[in-house]
CSV table of C-alpha atoms in Angstrom, one decimal:
chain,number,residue,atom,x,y,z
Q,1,UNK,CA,0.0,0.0,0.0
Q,2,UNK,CA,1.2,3.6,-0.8
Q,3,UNK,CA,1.9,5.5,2.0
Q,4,UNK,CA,-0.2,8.9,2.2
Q,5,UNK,CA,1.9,11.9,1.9
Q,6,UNK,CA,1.2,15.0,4.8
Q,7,UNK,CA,0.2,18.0,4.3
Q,8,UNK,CA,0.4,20.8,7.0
Q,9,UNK,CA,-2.6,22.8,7.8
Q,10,UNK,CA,-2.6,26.2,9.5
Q,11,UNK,CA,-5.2,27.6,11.5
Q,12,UNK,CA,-5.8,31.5,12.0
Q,13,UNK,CA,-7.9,31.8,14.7
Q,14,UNK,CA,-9.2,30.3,17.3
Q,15,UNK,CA,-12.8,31.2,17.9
Q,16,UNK,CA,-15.9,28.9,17.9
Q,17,UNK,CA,-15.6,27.7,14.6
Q,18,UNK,CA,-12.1,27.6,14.4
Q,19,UNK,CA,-11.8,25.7,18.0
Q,20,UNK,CA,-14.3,23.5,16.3
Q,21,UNK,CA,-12.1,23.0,13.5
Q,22,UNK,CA,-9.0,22.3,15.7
Q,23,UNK,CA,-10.7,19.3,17.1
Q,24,UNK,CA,-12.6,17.2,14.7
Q,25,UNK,CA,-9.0,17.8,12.8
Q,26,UNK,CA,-7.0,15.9,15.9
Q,27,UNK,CA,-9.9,13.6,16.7
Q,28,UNK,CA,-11.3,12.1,13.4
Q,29,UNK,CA,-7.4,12.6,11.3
Q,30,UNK,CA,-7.6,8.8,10.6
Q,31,UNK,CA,-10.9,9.4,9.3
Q,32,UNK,CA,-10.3,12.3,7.1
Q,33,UNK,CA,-7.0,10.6,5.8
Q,34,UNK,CA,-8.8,8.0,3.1
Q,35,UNK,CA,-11.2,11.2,1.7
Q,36,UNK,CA,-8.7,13.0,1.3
Q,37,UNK,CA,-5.6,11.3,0.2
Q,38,UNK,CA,-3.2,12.6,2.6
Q,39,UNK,CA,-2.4,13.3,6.3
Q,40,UNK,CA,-3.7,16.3,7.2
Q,41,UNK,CA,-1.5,17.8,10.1
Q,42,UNK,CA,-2.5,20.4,12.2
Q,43,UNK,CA,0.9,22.5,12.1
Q,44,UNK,CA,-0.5,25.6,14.3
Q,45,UNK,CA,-3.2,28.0,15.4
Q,46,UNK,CA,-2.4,31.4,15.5
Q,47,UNK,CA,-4.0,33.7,17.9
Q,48,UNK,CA,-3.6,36.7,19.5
Q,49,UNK,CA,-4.3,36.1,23.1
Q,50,UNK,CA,-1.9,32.7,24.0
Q,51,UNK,CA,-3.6,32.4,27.4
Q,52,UNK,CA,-7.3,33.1,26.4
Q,53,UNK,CA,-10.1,31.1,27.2
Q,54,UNK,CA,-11.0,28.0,24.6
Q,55,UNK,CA,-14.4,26.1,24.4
Q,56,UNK,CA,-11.9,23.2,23.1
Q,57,UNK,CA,-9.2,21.5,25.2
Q,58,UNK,CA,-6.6,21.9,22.9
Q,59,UNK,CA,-2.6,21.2,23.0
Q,60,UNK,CA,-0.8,24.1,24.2
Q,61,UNK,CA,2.3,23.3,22.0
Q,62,UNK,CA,0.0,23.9,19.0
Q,63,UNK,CA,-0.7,27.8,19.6
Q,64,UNK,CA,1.3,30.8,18.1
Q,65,UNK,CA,1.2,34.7,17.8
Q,66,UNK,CA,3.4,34.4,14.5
Q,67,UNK,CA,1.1,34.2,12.1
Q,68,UNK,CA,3.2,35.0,9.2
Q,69,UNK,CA,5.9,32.2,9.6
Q,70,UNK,CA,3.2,29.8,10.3
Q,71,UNK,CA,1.2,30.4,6.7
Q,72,UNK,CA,4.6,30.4,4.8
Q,73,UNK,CA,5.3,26.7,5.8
Q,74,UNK,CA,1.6,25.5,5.2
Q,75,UNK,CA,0.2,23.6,2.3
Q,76,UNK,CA,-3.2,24.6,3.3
Q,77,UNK,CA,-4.5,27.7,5.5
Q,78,UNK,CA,-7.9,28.1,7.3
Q,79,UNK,CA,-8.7,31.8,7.8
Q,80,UNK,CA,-11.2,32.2,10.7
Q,81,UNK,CA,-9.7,35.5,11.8
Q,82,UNK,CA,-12.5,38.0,10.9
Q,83,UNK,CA,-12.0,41.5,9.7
Q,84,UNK,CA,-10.1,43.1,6.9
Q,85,UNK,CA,-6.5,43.0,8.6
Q,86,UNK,CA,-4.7,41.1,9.3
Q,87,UNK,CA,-6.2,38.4,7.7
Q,88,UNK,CA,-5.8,39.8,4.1
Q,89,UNK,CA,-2.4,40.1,4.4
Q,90,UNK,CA,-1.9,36.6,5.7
Q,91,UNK,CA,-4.5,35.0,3.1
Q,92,UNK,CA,-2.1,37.1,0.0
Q,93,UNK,CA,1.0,35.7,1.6
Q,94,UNK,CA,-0.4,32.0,1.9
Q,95,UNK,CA,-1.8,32.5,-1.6
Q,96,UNK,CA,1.7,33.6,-3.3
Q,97,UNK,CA,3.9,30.9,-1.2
Q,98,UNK,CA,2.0,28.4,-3.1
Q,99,UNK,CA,-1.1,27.5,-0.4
Q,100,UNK,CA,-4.6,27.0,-1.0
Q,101,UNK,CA,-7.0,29.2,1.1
Q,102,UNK,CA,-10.4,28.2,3.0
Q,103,UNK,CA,-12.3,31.1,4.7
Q,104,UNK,CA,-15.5,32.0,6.3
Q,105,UNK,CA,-14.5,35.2,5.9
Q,106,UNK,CA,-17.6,37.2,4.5
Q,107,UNK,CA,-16.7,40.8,5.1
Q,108,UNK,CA,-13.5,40.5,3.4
Q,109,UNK,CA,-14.7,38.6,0.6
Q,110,UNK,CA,-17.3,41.0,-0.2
Q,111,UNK,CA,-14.8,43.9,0.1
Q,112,UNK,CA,-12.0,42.9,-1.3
Q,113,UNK,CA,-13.0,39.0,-2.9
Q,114,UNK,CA,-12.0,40.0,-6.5
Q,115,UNK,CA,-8.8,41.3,-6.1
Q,116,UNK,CA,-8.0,37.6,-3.7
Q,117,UNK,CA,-9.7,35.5,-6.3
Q,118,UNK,CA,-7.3,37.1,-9.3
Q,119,UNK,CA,-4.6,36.6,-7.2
Q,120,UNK,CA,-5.3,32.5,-6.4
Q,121,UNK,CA,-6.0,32.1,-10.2
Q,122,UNK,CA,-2.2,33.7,-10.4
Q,123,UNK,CA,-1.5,31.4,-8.1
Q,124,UNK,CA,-2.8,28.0,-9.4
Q,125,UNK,CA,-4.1,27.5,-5.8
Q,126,UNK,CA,-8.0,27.5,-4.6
Q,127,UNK,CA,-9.9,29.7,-2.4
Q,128,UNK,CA,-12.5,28.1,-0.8
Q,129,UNK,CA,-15.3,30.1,1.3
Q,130,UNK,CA,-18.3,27.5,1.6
Q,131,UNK,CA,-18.8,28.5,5.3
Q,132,UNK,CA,-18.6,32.9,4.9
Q,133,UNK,CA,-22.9,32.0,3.2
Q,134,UNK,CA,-25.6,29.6,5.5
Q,135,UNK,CA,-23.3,28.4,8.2
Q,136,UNK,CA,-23.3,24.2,7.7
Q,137,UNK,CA,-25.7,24.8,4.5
Q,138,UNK,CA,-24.2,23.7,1.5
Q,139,UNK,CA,-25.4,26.6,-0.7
Q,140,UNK,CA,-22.1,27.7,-2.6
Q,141,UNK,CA,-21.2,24.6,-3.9
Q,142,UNK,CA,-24.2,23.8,-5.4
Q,143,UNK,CA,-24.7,27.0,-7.2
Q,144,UNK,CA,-21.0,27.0,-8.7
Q,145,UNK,CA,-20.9,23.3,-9.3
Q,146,UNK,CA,-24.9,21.8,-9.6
Q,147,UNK,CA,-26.2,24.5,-11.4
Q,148,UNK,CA,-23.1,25.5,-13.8
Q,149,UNK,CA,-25.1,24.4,-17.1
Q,150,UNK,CA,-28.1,26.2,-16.0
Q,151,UNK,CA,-29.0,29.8,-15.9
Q,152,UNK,CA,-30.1,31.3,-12.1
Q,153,UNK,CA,-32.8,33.8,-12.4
Q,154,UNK,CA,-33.0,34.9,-8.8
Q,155,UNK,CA,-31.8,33.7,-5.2
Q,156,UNK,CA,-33.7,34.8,-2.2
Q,157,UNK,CA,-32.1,33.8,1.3
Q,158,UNK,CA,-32.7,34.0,5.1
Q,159,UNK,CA,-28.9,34.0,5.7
Q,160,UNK,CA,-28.5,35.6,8.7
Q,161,UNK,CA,-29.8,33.9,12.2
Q,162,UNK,CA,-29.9,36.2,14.2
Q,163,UNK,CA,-32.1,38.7,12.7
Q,164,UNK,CA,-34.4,35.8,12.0
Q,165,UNK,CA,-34.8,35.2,15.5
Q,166,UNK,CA,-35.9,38.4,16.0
Q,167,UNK,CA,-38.6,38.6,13.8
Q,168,UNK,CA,-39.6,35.3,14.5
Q,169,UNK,CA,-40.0,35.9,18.3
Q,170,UNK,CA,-42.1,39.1,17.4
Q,171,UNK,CA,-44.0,36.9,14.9
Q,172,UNK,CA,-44.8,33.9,17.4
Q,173,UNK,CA,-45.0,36.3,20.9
Q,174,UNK,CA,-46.0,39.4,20.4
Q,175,UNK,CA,-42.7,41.3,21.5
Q,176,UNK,CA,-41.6,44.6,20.7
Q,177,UNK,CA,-37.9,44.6,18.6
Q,178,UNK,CA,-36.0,45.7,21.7
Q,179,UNK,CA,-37.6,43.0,23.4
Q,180,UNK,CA,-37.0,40.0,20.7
Q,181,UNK,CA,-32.7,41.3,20.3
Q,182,UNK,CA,-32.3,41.3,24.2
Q,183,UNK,CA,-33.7,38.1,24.2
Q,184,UNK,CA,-31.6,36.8,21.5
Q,185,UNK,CA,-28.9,38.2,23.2
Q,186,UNK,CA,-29.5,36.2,26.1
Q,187,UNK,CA,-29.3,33.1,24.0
Q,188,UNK,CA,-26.4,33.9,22.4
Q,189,UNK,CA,-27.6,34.2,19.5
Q,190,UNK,CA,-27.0,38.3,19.0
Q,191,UNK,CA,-23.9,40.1,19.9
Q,192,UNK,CA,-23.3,43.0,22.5
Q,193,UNK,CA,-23.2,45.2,19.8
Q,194,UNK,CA,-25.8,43.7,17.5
Q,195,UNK,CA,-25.7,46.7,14.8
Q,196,UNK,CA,-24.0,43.8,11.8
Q,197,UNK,CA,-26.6,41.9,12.1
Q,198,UNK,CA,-29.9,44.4,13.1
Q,199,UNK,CA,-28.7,46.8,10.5
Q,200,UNK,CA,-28.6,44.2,7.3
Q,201,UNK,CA,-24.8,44.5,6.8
Q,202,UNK,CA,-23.6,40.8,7.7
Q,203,UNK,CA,-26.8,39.8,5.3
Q,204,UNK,CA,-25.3,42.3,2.6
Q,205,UNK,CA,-21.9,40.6,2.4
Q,206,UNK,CA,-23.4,37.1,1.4
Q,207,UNK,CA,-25.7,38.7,-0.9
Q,208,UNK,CA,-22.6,40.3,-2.7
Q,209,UNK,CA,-21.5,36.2,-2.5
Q,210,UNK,CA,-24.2,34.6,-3.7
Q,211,UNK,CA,-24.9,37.3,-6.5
Q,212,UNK,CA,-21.2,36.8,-7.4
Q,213,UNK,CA,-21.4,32.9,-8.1
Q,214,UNK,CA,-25.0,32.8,-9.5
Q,215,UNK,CA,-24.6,35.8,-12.3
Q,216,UNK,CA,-20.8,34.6,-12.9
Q,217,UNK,CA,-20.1,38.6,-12.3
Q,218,UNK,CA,-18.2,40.1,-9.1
Q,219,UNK,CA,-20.2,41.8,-6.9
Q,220,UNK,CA,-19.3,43.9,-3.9
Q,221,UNK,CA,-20.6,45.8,-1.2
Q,222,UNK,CA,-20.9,48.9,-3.0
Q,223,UNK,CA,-23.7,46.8,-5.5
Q,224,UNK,CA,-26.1,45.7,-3.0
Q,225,UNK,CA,-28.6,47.7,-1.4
Q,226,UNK,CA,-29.1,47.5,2.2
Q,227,UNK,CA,-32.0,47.9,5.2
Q,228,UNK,CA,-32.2,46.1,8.3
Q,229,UNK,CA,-35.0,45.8,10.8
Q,230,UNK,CA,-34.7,47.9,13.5
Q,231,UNK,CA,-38.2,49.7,11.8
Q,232,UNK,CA,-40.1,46.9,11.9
Q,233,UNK,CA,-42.8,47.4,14.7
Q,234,UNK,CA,-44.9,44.8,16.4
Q,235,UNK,CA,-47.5,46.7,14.6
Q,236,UNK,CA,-46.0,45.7,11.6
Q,237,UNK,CA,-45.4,42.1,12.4
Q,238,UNK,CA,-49.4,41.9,13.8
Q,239,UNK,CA,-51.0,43.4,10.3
Q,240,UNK,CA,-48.7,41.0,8.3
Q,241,UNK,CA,-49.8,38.4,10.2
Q,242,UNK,CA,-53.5,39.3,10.4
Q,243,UNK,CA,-52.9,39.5,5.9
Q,244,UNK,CA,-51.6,36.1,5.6
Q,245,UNK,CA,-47.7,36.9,5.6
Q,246,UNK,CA,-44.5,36.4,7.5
Q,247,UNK,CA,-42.1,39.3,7.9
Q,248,UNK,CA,-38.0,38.3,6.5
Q,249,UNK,CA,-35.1,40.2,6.5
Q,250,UNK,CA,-34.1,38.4,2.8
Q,251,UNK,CA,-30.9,38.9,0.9
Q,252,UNK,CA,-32.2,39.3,-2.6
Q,253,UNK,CA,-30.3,38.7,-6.1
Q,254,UNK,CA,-32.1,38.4,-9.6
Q,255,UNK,CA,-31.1,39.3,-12.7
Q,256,UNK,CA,-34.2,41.9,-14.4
Q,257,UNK,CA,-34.1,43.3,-18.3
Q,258,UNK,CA,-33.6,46.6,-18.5
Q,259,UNK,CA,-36.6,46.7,-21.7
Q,260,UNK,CA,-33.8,47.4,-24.3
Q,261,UNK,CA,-33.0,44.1,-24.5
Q,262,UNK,CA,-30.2,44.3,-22.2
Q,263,UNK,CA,-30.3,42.6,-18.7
Q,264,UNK,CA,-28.5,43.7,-15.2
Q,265,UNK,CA,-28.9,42.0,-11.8
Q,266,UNK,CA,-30.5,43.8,-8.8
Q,267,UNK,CA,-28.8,42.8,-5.1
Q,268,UNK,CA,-30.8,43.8,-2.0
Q,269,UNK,CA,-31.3,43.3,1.2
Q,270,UNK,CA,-34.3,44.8,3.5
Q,271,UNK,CA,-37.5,43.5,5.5
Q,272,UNK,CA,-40.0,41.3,3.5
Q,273,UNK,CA,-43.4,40.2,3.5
Q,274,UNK,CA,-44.0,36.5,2.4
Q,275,UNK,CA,-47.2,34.9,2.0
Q,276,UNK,CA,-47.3,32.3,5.2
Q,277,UNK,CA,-47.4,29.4,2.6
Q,278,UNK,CA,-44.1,30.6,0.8
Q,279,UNK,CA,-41.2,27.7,2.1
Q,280,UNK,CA,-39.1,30.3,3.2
Q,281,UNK,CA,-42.5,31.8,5.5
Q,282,UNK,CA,-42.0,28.7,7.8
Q,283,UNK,CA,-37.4,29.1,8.4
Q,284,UNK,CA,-37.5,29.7,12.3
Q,285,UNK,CA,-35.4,30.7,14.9
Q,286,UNK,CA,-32.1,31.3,14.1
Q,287,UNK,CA,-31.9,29.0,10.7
Q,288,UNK,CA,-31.0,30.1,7.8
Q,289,UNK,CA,-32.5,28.4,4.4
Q,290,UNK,CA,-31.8,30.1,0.6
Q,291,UNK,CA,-34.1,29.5,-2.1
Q,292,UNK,CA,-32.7,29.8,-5.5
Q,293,UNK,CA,-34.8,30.0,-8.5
Q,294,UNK,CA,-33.6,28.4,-12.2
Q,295,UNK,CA,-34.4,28.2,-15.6
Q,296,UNK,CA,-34.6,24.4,-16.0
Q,297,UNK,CA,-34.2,22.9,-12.4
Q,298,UNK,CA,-36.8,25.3,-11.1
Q,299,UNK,CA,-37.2,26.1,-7.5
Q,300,UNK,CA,-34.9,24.6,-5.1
Q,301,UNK,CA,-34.2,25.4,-1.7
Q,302,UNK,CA,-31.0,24.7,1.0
Q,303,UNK,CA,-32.2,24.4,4.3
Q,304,UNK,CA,-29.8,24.2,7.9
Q,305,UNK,CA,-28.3,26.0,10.4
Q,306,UNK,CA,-26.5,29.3,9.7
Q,307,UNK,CA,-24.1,29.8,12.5
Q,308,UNK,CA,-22.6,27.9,15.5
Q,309,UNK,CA,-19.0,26.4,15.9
Q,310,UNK,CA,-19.7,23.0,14.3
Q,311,UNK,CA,-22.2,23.7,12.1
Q,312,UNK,CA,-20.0,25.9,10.7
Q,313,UNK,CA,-16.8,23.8,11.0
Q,314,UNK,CA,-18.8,21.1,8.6
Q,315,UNK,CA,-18.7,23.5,5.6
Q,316,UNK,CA,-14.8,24.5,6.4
Q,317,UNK,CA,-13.7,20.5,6.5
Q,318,UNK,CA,-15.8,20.2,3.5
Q,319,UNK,CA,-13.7,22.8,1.4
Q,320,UNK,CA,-10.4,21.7,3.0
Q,321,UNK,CA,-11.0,18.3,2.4
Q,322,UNK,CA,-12.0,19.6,-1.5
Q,323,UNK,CA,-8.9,21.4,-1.2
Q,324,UNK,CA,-6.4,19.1,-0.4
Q,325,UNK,CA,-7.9,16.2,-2.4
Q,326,UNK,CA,-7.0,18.8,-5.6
Q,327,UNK,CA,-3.2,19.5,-4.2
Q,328,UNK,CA,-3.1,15.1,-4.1
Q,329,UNK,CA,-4.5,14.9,-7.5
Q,330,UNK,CA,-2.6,17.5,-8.9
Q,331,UNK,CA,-4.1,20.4,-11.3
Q,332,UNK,CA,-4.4,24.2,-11.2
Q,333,UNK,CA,-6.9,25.2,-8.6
Q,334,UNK,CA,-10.6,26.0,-9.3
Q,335,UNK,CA,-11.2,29.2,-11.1
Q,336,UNK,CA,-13.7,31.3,-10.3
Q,337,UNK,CA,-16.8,31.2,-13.0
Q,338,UNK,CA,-16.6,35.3,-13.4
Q,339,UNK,CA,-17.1,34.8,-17.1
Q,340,UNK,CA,-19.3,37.7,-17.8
Q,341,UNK,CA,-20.1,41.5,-16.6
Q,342,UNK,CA,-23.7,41.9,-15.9
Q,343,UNK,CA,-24.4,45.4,-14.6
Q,344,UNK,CA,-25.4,46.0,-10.9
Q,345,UNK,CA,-28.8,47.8,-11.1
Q,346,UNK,CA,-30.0,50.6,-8.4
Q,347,UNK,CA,-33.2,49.8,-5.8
Q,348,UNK,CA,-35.1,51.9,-8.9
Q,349,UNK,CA,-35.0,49.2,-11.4
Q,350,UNK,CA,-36.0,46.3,-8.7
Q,351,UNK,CA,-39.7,45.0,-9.5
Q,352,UNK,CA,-41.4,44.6,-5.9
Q,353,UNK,CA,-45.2,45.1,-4.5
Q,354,UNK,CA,-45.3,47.1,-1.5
Q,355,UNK,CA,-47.3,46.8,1.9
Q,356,UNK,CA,-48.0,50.5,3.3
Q,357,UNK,CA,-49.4,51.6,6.6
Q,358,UNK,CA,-51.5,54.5,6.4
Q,359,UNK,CA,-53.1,56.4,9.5
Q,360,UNK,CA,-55.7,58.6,7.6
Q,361,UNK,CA,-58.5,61.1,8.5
Q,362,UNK,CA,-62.1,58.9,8.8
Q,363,UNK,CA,-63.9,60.4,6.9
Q,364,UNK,CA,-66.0,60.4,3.5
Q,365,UNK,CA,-63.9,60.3,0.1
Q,366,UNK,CA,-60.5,59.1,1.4
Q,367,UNK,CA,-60.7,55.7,-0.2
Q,368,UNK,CA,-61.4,57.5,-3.2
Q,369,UNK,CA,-58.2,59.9,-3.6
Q,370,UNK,CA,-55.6,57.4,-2.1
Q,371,UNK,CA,-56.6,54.7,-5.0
Q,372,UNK,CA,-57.1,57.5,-7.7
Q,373,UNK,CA,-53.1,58.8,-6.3
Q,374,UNK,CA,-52.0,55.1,-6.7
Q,375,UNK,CA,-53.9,54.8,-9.8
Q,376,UNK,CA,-52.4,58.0,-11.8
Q,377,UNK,CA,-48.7,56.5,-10.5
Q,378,UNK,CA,-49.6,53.1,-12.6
Q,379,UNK,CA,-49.7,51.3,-9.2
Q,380,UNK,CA,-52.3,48.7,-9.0
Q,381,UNK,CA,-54.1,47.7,-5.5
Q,382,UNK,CA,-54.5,44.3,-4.7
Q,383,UNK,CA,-55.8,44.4,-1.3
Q,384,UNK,CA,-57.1,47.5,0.7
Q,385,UNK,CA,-58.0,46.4,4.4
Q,386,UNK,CA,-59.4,49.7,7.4
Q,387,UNK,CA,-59.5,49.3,11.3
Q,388,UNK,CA,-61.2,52.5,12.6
Q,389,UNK,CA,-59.7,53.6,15.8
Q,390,UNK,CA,-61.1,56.5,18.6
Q,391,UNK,CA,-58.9,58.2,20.5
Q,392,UNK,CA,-59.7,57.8,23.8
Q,393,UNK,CA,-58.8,62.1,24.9
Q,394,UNK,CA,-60.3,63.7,22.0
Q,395,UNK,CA,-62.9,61.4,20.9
Q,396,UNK,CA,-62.1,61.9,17.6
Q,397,UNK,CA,-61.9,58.9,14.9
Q,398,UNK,CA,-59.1,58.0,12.6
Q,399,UNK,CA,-58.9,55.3,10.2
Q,400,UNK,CA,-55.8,52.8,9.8
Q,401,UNK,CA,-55.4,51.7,6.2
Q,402,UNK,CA,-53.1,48.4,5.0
Q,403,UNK,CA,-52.6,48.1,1.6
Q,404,UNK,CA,-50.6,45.5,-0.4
Q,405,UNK,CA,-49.9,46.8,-4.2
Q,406,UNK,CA,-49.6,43.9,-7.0
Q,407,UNK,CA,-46.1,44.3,-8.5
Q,408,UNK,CA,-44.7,47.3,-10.1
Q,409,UNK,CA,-41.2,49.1,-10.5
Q,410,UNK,CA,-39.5,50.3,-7.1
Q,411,UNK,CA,-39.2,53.9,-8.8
Q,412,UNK,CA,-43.0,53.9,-9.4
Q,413,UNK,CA,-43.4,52.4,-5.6
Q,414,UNK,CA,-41.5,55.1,-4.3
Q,415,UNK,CA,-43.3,57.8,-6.1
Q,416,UNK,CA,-46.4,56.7,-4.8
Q,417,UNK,CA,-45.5,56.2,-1.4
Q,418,UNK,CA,-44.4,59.9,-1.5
Q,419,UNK,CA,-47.1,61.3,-3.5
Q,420,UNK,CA,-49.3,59.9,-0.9
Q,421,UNK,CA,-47.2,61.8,2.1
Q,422,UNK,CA,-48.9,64.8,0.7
Q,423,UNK,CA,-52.5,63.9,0.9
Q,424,UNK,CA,-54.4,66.3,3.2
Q,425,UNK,CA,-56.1,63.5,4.6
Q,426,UNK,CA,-53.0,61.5,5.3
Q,427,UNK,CA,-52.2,61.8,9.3
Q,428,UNK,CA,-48.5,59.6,8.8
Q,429,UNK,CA,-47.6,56.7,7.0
Q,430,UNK,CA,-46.5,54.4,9.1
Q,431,UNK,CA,-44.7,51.2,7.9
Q,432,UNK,CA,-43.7,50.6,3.8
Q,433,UNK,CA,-42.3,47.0,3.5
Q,434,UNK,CA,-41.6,45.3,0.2
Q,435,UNK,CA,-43.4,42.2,-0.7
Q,436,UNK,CA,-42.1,38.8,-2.6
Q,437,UNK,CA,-43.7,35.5,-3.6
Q,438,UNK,CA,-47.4,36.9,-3.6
């Protein structure tokens, strides 16, 4: 029998995930050996605290705060750091001393990702990110790989756990948004400083990601519009509910024509209504699930857990594993499918249908000029539904509108939305969410 060559691994970081990592590679190595070809050998974890506290009893003798010498004398290199620097610079310098990359590493991917990927097509070497999108949820993989001979139309995706939480505690319970974070603080599902997560930014990353692979065109940050869900009310949540939807925050790519013939590709992020029978309506807690839409294998969706330390270990293994079976085989590494450049469109060009809160005046006509506004704007009304209140002070009477529009352009949308602001008989407008899968 051949004996199996070894090839060292380095670890930056030693969080969750990558304490995780640390472990099933020492415990299950004579497992991992036969997949992969080769010995994986856990060379070192660099850190920057020596002496800080680990979820995983590892061996002392394994932990460094020289990063740098420790990815120039790896085969392959697991970046788990976080941030934009250091870990660029240590991903570049594993990348040109002739290692292959796998990262969770979102944030830098979708700020920089372009200018790494050139670099490990330079290189000959892969970078591999299945875990930075959906946690253990292979979603990446299957997009770049699966549906390669097929043509994505759109991707919609609940890839961000924590905010789902949220909404889903204020859906099931009642509670106010301040109410639902402290509580998923207290789980551990939100972070002291939630603002990545409430404020739609750790969702925009991975909708730069997912855009990326499915339209074979590199998106970044700058492309992807971005809202979070701090303005979602229990209100909101209640008159959704009492319509036959479920509010989402959804990372959002699909590519639209532009009517000259032309297409682009519109990447959002913000609140959602779904209909309650949609199979992203019933994701709970703090799963994640992405539902990608395609020309000839239709609708398809990925369904797991989207954070945690093994969860998300699963999906870095998987690309090592990929990774290292390629180095045994031999052969350039994988090039990124960026064969095209499809435009990034604004929020304007997005097709949507709205839900808007009104609070109006009660009294005779109003109906009338808010559907004849919506009607001269070429927005159509699918449902109109009014709760009178009395204020229990003055005595006097308003009226609370909900309206959900059938689709139309976001400019159009917009317009409307504003138009109506300037109705005498409009007191405020109170919640405008965006609607899919009606």
């Amino acid at each position: 029998m051949t004996e199996l060559r070894t090839l060292k691994v380095a670890l930056l970081g030693c969080g969750n995930v990558g304490a995780q990592v640390a472990r099933i590679l020492i415990d299950d190595a004579d497992t991992l050996a036969p997949r992969t070809g080769a010995h994986l050998e856990l060379a070192g974890i660099a850190v920057r605290n020596l002496d800080a506290e680990r979820e995983v009893d590892l061996p002392r003798e394994l932990f460094t705060t020289d990063a740098e010498t420790l990815v120039k004398d790896a085969d392959l290199v697991i970046e788990l750091m976080g941030g934009i620097e250091p870990a660029r610079s240590l991903i570049l310098s594993a990348i040109q001393n002739g290692a292959s990359v796998v990262t969770g590493n979102k944030a830098l991917l979708a700020a920089d990702g372009p200018a790494l990927y050139e670099e490990a097509d330079k290189a000959g070497v892969e970078l591999s990110y299945e875990a930075a999108v959906a946690g253990a949820i292979p979603i990446l993989r299957p997009i770049r790989d699966s549906l390669s001979g097929d043509r994505i139309t759109r991707v919609l995706g609940i890839v961000n756990g924590t905010t789902n939480f949220i909404l889903d505690q204020m859906d099931s319970t009642g509670a106010q948004f301040a109410d639902a974070l402290a509580e998923a603080q207290r789980l551990g599902y939100a972070e002291a400083d939630p603002t990545a997560d409430v404020e739609g930014h750790d969702a925009a990353a991975k909708a730069a990601i997912l855009a990326s692979l499915s339209f074979h065109t590199r998106f970044d940050l700058e492309h992807v519009y971005c809202e979070g869900i701090t303005r979602v009310s229990a209100a909101d949540i209640a008159a959704a509910k009492e319509a036959g939807f479920v509010i989402k925050l959804l990372a959002i790519a699909e590519k639209i024509g532009n009517g000259d013939g032309s297409e682009g590709v519109s990447v959002r992020v913000h609140p959602t209504l779904l209909p309650r029978e949609h199979p992203l309506a019933a994701v709970r807690g703090a799963f994640n699930a992405v539902f990608v839409e395609a020309e000839n294998a239709g609708e398809l969706m990925f369904y797991g857990q989207g954070a945690g330390g093994t969860p998300t270990a699963s999906a870095v293994l998987g690309d090592l594993v990929s990774a290292a079976r390629r180095i045994v085989l031999g052969g350039p590494g994988r090039i990124e499918s960026t064969t095209g450049h499809v435009p990034a469109l604004p929020i304007d060009a997005a097709t949507t249908s709205y839900y808007i809160g009104l609070d109006v005046a009660d009294q005779p006509g109003v109906l009338a000029k808010i559907a004849q506004l919506f009607a001269e704007h070429g927005v159509s009304i699918e449902i109109m539904r009014q709760t009178i209140h009395r204020d229990a002070d003055s005595n006097v009477e308003s009226a609370e509108l909900r309206i959900v529009t059938h689709r139309a352009s976001e400019a159009a949308l917009a317009a409307t939305v504003e138009a109506v602001k300037g109705l005498d008989v409009i007191n405020s407008v109170t919640s405008v969410l965006r609607v899919e899968g009606a």
